[in-house]
CSV table of C-alpha atoms in Angstrom, one decimal:
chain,number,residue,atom,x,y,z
K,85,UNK,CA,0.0,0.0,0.0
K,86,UNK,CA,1.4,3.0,-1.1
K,87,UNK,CA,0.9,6.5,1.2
K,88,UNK,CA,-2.1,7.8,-1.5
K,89,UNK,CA,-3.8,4.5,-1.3
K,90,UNK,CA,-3.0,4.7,2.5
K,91,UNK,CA,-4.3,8.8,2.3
K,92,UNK,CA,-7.5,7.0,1.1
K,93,UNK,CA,-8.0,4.3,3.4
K,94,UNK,CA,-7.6,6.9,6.6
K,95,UNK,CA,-10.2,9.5,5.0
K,96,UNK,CA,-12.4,6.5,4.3
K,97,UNK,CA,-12.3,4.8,8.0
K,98,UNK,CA,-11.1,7.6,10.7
K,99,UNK,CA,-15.0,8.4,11.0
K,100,UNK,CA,-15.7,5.0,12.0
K,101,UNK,CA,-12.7,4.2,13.7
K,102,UNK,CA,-13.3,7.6,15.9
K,103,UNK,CA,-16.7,7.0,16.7
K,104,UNK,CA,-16.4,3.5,17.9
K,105,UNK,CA,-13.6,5.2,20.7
K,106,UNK,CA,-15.7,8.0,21.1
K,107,UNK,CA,-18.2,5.5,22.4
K,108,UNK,CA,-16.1,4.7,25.2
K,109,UNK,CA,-13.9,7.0,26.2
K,110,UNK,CA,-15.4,10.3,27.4
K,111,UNK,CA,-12.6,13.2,25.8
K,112,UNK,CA,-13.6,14.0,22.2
K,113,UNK,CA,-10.6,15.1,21.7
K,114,UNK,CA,-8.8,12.1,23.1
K,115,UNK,CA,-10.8,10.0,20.9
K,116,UNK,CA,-9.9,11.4,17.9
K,117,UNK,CA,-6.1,10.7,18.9
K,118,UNK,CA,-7.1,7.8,19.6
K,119,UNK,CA,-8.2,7.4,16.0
K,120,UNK,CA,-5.4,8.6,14.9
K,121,UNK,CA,-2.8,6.3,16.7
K,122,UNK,CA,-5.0,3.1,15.6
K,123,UNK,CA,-5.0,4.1,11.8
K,124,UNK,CA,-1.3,5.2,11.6
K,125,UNK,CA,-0.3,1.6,13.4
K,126,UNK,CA,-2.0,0.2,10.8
K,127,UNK,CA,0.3,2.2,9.0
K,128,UNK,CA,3.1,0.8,10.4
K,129,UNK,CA,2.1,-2.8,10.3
K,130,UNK,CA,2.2,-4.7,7.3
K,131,UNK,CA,0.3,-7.5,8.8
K,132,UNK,CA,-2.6,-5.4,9.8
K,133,UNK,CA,-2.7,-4.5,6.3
K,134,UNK,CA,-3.1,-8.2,4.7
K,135,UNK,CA,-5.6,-9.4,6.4
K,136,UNK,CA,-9.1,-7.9,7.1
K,137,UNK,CA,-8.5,-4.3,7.7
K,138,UNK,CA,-11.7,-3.6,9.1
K,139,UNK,CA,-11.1,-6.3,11.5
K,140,UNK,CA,-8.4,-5.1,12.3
K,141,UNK,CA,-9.2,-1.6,13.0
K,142,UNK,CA,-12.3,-2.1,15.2
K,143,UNK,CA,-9.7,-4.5,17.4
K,144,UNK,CA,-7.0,-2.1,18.2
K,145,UNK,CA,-9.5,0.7,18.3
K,146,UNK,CA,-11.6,-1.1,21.1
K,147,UNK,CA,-8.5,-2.0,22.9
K,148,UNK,CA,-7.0,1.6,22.6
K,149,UNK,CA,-10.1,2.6,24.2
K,150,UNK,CA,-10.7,0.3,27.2
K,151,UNK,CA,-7.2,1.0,27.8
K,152,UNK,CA,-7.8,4.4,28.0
K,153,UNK,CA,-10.9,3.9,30.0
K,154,UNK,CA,-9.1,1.4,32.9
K,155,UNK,CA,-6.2,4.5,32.4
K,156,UNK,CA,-8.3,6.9,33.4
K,157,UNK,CA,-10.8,4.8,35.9
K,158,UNK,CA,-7.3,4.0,37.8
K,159,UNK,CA,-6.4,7.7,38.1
K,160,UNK,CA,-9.3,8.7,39.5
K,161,UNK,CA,-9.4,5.8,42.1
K,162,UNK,CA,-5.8,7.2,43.0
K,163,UNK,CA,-7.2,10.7,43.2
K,164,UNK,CA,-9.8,9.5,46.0
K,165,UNK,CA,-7.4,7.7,47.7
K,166,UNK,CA,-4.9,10.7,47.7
K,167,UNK,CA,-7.7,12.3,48.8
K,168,UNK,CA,-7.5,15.4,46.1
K,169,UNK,CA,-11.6,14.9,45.0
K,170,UNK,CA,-11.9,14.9,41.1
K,171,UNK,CA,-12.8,17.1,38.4
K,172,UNK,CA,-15.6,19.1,39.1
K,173,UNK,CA,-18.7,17.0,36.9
K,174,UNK,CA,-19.4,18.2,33.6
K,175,UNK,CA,-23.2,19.7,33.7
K,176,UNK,CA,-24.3,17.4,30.9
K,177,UNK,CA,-22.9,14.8,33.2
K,178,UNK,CA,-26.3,15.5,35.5
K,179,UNK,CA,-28.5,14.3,32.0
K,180,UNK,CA,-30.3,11.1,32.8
K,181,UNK,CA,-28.6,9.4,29.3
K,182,UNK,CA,-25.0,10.5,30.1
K,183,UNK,CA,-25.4,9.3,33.4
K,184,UNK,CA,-26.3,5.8,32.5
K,185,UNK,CA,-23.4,6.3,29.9
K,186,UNK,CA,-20.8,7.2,32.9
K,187,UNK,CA,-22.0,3.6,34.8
K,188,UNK,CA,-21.7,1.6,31.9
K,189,UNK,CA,-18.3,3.4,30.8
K,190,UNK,CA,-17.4,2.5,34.8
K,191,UNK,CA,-18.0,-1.2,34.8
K,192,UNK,CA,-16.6,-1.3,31.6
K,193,UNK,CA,-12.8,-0.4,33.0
K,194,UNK,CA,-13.6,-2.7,35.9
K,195,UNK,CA,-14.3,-5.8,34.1
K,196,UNK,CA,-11.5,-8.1,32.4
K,197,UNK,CA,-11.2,-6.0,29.2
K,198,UNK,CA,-11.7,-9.0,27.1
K,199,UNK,CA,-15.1,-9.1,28.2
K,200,UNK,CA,-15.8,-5.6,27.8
K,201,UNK,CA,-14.2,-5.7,24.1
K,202,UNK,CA,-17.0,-8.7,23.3
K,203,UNK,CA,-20.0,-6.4,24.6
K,204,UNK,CA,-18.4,-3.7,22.9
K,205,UNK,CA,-18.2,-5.4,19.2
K,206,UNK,CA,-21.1,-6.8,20.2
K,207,UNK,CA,-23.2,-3.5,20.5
K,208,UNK,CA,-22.0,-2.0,17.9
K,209,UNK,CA,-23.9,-4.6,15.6
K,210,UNK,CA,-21.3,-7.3,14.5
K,211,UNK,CA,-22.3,-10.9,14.0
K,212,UNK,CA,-20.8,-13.6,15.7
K,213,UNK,CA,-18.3,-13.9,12.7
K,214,UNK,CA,-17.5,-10.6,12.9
K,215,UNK,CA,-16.6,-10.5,16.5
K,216,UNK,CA,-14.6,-13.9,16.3
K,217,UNK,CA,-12.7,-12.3,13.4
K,218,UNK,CA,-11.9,-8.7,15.7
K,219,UNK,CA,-11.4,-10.2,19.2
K,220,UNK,CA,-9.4,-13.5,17.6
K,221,UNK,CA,-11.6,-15.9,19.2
K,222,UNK,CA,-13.0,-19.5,17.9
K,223,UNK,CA,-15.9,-18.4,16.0
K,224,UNK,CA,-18.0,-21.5,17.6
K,225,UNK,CA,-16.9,-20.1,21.7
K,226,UNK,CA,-18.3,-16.2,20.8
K,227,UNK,CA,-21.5,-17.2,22.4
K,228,UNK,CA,-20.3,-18.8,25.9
K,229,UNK,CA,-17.9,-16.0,26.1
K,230,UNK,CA,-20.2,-13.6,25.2
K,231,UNK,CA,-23.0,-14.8,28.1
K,232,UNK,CA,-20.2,-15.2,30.1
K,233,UNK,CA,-19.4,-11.3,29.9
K,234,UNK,CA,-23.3,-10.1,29.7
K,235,UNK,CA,-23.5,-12.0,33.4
K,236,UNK,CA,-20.5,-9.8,34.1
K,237,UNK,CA,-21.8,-6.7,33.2
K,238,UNK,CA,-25.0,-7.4,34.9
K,239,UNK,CA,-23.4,-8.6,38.0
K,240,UNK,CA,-21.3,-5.8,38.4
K,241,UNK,CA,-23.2,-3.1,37.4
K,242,UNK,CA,-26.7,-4.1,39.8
K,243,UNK,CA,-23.5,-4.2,42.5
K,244,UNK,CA,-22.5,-0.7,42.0
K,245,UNK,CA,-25.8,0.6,41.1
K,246,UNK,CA,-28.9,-1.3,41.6
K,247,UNK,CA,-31.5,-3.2,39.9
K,248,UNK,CA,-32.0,0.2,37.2
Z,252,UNK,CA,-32.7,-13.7,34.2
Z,253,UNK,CA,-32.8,-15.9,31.0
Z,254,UNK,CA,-29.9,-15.7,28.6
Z,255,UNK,CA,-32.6,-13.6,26.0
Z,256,UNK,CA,-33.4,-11.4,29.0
Z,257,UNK,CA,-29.6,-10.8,30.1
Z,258,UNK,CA,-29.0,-10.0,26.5
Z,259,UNK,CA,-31.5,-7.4,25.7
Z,260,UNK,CA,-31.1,-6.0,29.3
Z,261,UNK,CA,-27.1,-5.4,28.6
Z,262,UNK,CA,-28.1,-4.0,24.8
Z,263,UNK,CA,-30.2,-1.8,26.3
Z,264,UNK,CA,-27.6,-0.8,29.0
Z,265,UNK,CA,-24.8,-0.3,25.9
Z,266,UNK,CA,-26.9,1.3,23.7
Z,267,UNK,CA,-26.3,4.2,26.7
Z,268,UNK,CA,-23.4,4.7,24.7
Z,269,UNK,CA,-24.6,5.7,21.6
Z,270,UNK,CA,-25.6,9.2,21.8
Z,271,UNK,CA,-22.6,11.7,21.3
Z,272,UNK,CA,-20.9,12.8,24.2
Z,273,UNK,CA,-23.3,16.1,25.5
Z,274,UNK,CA,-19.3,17.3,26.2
Z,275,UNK,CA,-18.9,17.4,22.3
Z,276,UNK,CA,-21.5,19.9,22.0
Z,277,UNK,CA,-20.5,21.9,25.5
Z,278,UNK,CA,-19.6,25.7,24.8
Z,279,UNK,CA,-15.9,24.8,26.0
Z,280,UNK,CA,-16.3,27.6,28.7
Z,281,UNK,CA,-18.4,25.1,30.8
Z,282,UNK,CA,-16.1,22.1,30.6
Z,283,UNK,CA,-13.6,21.6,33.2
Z,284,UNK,CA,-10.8,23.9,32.7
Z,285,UNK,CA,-8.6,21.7,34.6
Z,286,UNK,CA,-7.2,18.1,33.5
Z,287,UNK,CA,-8.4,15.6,36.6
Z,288,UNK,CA,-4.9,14.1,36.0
Z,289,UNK,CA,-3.3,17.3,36.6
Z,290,UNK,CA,-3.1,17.5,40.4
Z,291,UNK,CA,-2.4,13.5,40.5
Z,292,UNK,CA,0.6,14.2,38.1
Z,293,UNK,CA,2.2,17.1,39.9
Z,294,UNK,CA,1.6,15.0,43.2
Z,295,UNK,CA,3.5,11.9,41.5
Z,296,UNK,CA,5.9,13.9,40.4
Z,297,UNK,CA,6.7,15.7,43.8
Z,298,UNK,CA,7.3,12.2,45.4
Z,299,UNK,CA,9.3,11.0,42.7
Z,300,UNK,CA,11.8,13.7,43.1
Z,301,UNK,CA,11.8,13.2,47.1
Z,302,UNK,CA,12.8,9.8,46.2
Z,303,UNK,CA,15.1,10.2,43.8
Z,304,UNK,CA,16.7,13.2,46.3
Z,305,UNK,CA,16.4,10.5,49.4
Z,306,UNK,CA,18.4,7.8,47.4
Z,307,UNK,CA,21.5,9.9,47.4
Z,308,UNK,CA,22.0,8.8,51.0
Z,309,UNK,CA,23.1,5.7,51.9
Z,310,UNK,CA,20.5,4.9,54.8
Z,311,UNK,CA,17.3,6.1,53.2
Z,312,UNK,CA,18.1,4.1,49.8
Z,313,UNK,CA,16.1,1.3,50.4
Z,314,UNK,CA,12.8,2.9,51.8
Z,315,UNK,CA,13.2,5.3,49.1
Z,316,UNK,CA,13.2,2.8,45.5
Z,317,UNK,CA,10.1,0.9,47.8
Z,318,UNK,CA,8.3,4.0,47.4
Z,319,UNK,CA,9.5,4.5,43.6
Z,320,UNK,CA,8.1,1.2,43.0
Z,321,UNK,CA,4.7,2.3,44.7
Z,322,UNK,CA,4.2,5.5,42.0
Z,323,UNK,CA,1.7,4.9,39.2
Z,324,UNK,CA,4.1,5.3,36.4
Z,325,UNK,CA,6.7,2.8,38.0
Z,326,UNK,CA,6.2,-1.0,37.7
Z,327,UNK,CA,4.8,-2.4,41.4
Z,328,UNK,CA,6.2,-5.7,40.9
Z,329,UNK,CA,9.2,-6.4,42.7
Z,330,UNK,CA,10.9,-9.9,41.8
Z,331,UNK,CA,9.5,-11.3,45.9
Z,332,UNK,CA,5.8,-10.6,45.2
Z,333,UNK,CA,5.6,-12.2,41.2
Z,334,UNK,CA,4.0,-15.7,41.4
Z,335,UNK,CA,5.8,-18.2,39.8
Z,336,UNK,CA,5.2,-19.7,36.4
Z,337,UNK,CA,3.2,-22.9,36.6
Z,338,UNK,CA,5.9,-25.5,34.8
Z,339,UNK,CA,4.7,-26.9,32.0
Z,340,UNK,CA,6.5,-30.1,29.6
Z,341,UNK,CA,4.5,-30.0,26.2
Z,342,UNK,CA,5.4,-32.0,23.1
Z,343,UNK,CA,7.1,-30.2,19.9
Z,344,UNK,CA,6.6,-31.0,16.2
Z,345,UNK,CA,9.2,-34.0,16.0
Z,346,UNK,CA,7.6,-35.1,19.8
Z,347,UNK,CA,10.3,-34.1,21.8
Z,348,UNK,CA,9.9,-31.9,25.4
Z,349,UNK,CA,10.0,-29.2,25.7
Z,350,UNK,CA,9.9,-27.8,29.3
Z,351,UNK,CA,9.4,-24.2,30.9
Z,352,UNK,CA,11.5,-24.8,33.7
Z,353,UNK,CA,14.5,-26.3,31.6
Z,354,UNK,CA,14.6,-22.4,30.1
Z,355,UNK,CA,15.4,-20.7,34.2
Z,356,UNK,CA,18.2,-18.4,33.7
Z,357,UNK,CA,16.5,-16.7,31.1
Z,358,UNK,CA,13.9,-14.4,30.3
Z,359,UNK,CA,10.9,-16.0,28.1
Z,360,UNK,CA,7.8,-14.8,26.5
Z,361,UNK,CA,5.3,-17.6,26.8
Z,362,UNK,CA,3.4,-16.8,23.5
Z,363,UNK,CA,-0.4,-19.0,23.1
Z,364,UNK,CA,-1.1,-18.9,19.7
Z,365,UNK,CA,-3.0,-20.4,16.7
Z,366,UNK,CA,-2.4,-20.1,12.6
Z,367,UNK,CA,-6.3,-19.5,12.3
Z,368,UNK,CA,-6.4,-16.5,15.2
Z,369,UNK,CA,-6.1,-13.0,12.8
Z,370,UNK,CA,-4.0,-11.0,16.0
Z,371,UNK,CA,-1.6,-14.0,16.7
Z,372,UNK,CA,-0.6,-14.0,13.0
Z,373,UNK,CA,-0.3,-10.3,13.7
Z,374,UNK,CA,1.6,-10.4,16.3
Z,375,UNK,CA,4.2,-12.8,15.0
Z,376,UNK,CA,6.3,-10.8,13.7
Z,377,UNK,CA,7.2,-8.7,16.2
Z,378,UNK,CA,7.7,-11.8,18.6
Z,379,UNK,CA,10.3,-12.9,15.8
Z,380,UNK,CA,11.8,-9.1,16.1
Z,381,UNK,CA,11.8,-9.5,19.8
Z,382,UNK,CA,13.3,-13.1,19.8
Z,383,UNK,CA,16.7,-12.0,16.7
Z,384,UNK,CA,17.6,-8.8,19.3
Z,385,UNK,CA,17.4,-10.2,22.3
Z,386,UNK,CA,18.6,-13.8,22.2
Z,387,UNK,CA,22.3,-13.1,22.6
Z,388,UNK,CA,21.2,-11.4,26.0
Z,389,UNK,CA,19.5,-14.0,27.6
Z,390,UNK,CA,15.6,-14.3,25.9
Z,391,UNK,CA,13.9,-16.5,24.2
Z,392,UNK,CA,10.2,-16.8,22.8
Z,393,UNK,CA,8.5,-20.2,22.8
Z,394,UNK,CA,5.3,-20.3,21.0
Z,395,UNK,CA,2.7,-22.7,22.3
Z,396,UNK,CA,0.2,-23.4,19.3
Z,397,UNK,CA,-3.2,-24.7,19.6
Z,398,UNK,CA,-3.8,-25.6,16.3
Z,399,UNK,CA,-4.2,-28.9,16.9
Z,400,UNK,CA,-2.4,-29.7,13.6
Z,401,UNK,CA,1.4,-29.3,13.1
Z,402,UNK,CA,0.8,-29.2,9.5
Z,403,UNK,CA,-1.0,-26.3,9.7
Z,404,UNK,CA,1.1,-24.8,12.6
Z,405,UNK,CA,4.1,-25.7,10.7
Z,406,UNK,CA,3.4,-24.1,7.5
Z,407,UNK,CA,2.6,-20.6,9.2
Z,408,UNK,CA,5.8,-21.0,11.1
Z,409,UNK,CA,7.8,-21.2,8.3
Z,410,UNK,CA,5.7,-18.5,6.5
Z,411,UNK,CA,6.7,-16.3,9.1
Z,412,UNK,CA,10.1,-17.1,9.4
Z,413,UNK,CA,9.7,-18.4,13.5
Z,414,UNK,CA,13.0,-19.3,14.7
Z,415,UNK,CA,12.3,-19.7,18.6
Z,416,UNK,CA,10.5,-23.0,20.1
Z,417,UNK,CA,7.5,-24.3,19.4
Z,418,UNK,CA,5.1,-26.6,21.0
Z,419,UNK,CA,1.7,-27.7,20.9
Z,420,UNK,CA,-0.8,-26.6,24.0
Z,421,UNK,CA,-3.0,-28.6,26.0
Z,422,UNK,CA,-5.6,-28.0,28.3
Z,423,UNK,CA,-3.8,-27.9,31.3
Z,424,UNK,CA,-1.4,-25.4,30.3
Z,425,UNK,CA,-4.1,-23.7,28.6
Z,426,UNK,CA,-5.9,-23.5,31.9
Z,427,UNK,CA,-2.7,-22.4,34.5
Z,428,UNK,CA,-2.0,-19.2,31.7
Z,429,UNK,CA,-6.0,-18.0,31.6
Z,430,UNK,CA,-5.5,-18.8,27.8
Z,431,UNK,CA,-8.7,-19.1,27.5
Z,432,UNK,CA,-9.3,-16.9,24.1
Z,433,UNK,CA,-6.0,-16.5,22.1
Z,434,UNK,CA,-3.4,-15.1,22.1
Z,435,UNK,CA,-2.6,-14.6,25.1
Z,436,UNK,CA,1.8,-13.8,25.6
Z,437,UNK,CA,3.0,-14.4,29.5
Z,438,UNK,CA,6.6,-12.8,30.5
Z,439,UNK,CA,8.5,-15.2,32.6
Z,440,UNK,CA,11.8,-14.1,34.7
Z,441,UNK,CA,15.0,-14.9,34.5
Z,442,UNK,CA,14.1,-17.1,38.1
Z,443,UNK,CA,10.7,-18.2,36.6
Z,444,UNK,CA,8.4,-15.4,37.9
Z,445,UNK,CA,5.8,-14.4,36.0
Z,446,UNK,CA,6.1,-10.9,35.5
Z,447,UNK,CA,4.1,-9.7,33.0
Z,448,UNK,CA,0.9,-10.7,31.5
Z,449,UNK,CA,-0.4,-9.3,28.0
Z,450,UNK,CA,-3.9,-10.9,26.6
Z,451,UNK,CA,-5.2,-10.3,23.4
Z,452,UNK,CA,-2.7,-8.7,20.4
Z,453,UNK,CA,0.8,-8.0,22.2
Z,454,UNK,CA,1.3,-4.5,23.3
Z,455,UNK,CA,5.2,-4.6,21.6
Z,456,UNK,CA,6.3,-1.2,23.0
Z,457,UNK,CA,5.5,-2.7,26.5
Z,458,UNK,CA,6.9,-5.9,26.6
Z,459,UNK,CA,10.1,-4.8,24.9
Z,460,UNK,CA,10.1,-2.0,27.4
Z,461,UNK,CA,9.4,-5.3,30.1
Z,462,UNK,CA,11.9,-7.4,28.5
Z,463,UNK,CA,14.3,-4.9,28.9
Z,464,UNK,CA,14.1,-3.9,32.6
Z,465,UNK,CA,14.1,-7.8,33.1
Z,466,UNK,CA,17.4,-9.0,31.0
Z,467,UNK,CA,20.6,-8.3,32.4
Z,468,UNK,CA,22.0,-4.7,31.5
């Protein structure tokens, strides 16, 4: 692939590649670096390049972002504990839909981030081929490891914030 | 709840995340003019210098890389509190041994891999990279496949030019590494302590950075 071809191929999926991180972490702004860094590794990797790019993409681009999410859930947790409060809530942050968003974003960066990638590929409408293909699982386990990771969710989120 | 109840109830739960961020559309005078990180950084960093100032003396040296180990952006594993590998003997192509603890005194990547899993075929050449630099001091890469065929474990390997061990996974070793979906790459100690874990496609920038702090300088 040649850096026109390349050129093409970023215009064509940064959109999609930013707003699948944009889902799950909260910066805009760090999602579209995000975005960035995902598409120019591809840049860097030949292999990415061979096989399904699309694949590809929505992998590191989930994993960039739960990363960034168990980063930043981390940091706050050290905040408390240091006992320095954190950043004063966003007023949009009081809206009934962003706050649902802020508890699923939370047990998101608590579970085992291979879980969290399947129920995120998952929501975002991929079959169970699909998934298999981005998380590099059997095709035939998606659905036991899938359950296994909704019972997660469920589990830890009615723990932290009720039967909602 | 049923299995068709659990899933629509997490759907509707991750469908929370749909909506663009109400930040995006925030005048940016009512966002948080501060980073949250900010405060935590400047704190880290004003320990980190009383540590670094504390091991110029002789008595305080100890205490003071204990607490350097204890920041967020220093490793918290020291070598006493890494469990240790479970051992493993697994078969290779020609049905020989091959055993974890015969490779103590160096510094191995446990790699769990398969030719039809898309990230472990991604990964492989950077394990390869890894394995060529660092052999001479002391590492090594051994790739447990779970193909379940050497032919078609073999032909990848040769197709991407693997020069480091190679056996074939069973379920126990699957089960002691948590390789439960693949790959998953395990960094083992120069004494056999695990010290590093990495599941799903290889963070490379991290477990060279690993692999270095680990092999003798």
């Amino acid at each position: 692939m040649n850096a026109a071809e390349f050129d093409a191929l970023f215009l064509a999926q940064y959109p999609r590649v930013r707003r699948l991180v944009a889902r799950v972490v909260r910066d805009p702004g760090r999602a579209e670096e995000l975005a960035s860094d995902t598409l120019m590794k591809l840049w860097r990797d030949p292999a990415g390049r061979a096989g399904n790019v699309e694949a590809w993409l929505r992998r590191v681009a989930v994993r960039s972002a739960i990363d960034e999410l168990r980063r930043r859930d981390r940091r706050d947790r050290f905040s408390r504990w240091l006992g320095l409060g954190s950043a004063p809530p966003d007023p949009g942050a009081l809206h009934d839909g962003a706050r649902t968003r802020e508890q699923v974003r939370a047990v998101l960066a608590r579970m085992e981030p291979r879980q969290s990638e399947l129920l995120l590929l998952r929501s975002e409408g991929l079959s169970y081929k699909e998934i298999a293909e981005a998380a590099g699982i059997h095709p035939a386990s998606v659905g036991t490891l899938l359950a296994r990771a909704q019972q997660t969710f469920r589990k830890e989120y009615v723990a932290r914030y009720g039967e909602r | 709840m049923e299995n068709g109840e659990l899933s629509r109830w997490t759907d509707e739960k991750m469908a929370a995340l749909d909506p663009p961020d109400v930040q995006t559309a925030m005048p940016a005078g009512l966002r948080s003019r501060r980073r949250p990180g900010s405060r935590i950084a400047w704190a880290a960093a004003g320990a980190g210098a009383l540590c670094l100032a504390a091991m110029a003396l002789p008595g305080p040296r100890a205490f003071a890389e204990r607490c350097l180990q204890c920041l967020p952006f220093a490793s918290t594993e020291v070598n006493a509190q890494r469990p240790l590998a479970p051992d493993f003997t697994l078969r290779d192509a020609r049905g020989r041994a091959l055993t974890l603890s015969d490779y103590r005194g160096k510094v191995v990547l446990v790699n769990f891999w398969a030719s039809w899993c898309p990230p472990c075929k991604t990964e492989t050449p950077w394990l390869v990279d890894l394995h060529r630099r660092y052999a001479d001091r002391g590492f090594t890469v051994i790739g447990v496949t779970f193909d379940g065929d050497w032919a078609k474990a073999n032909a990848f390997a040769a197709s991407a030019a693997i020069d480091y061990p190679l056996a074939a996974g069973d379920d126990a070793a699957a089960k002691a590494y948590g390789a439960e979906s693949l790959p998953v790459s395990v960094l083992i100690d120069a004494e056999g302590h695990i010290a590093a874990r990495f599941a799903g496609l290889l963070a490379v920038d991290g477990a060279e950075r690993e692999i270095q702090r680990l092999l003798p300088r």
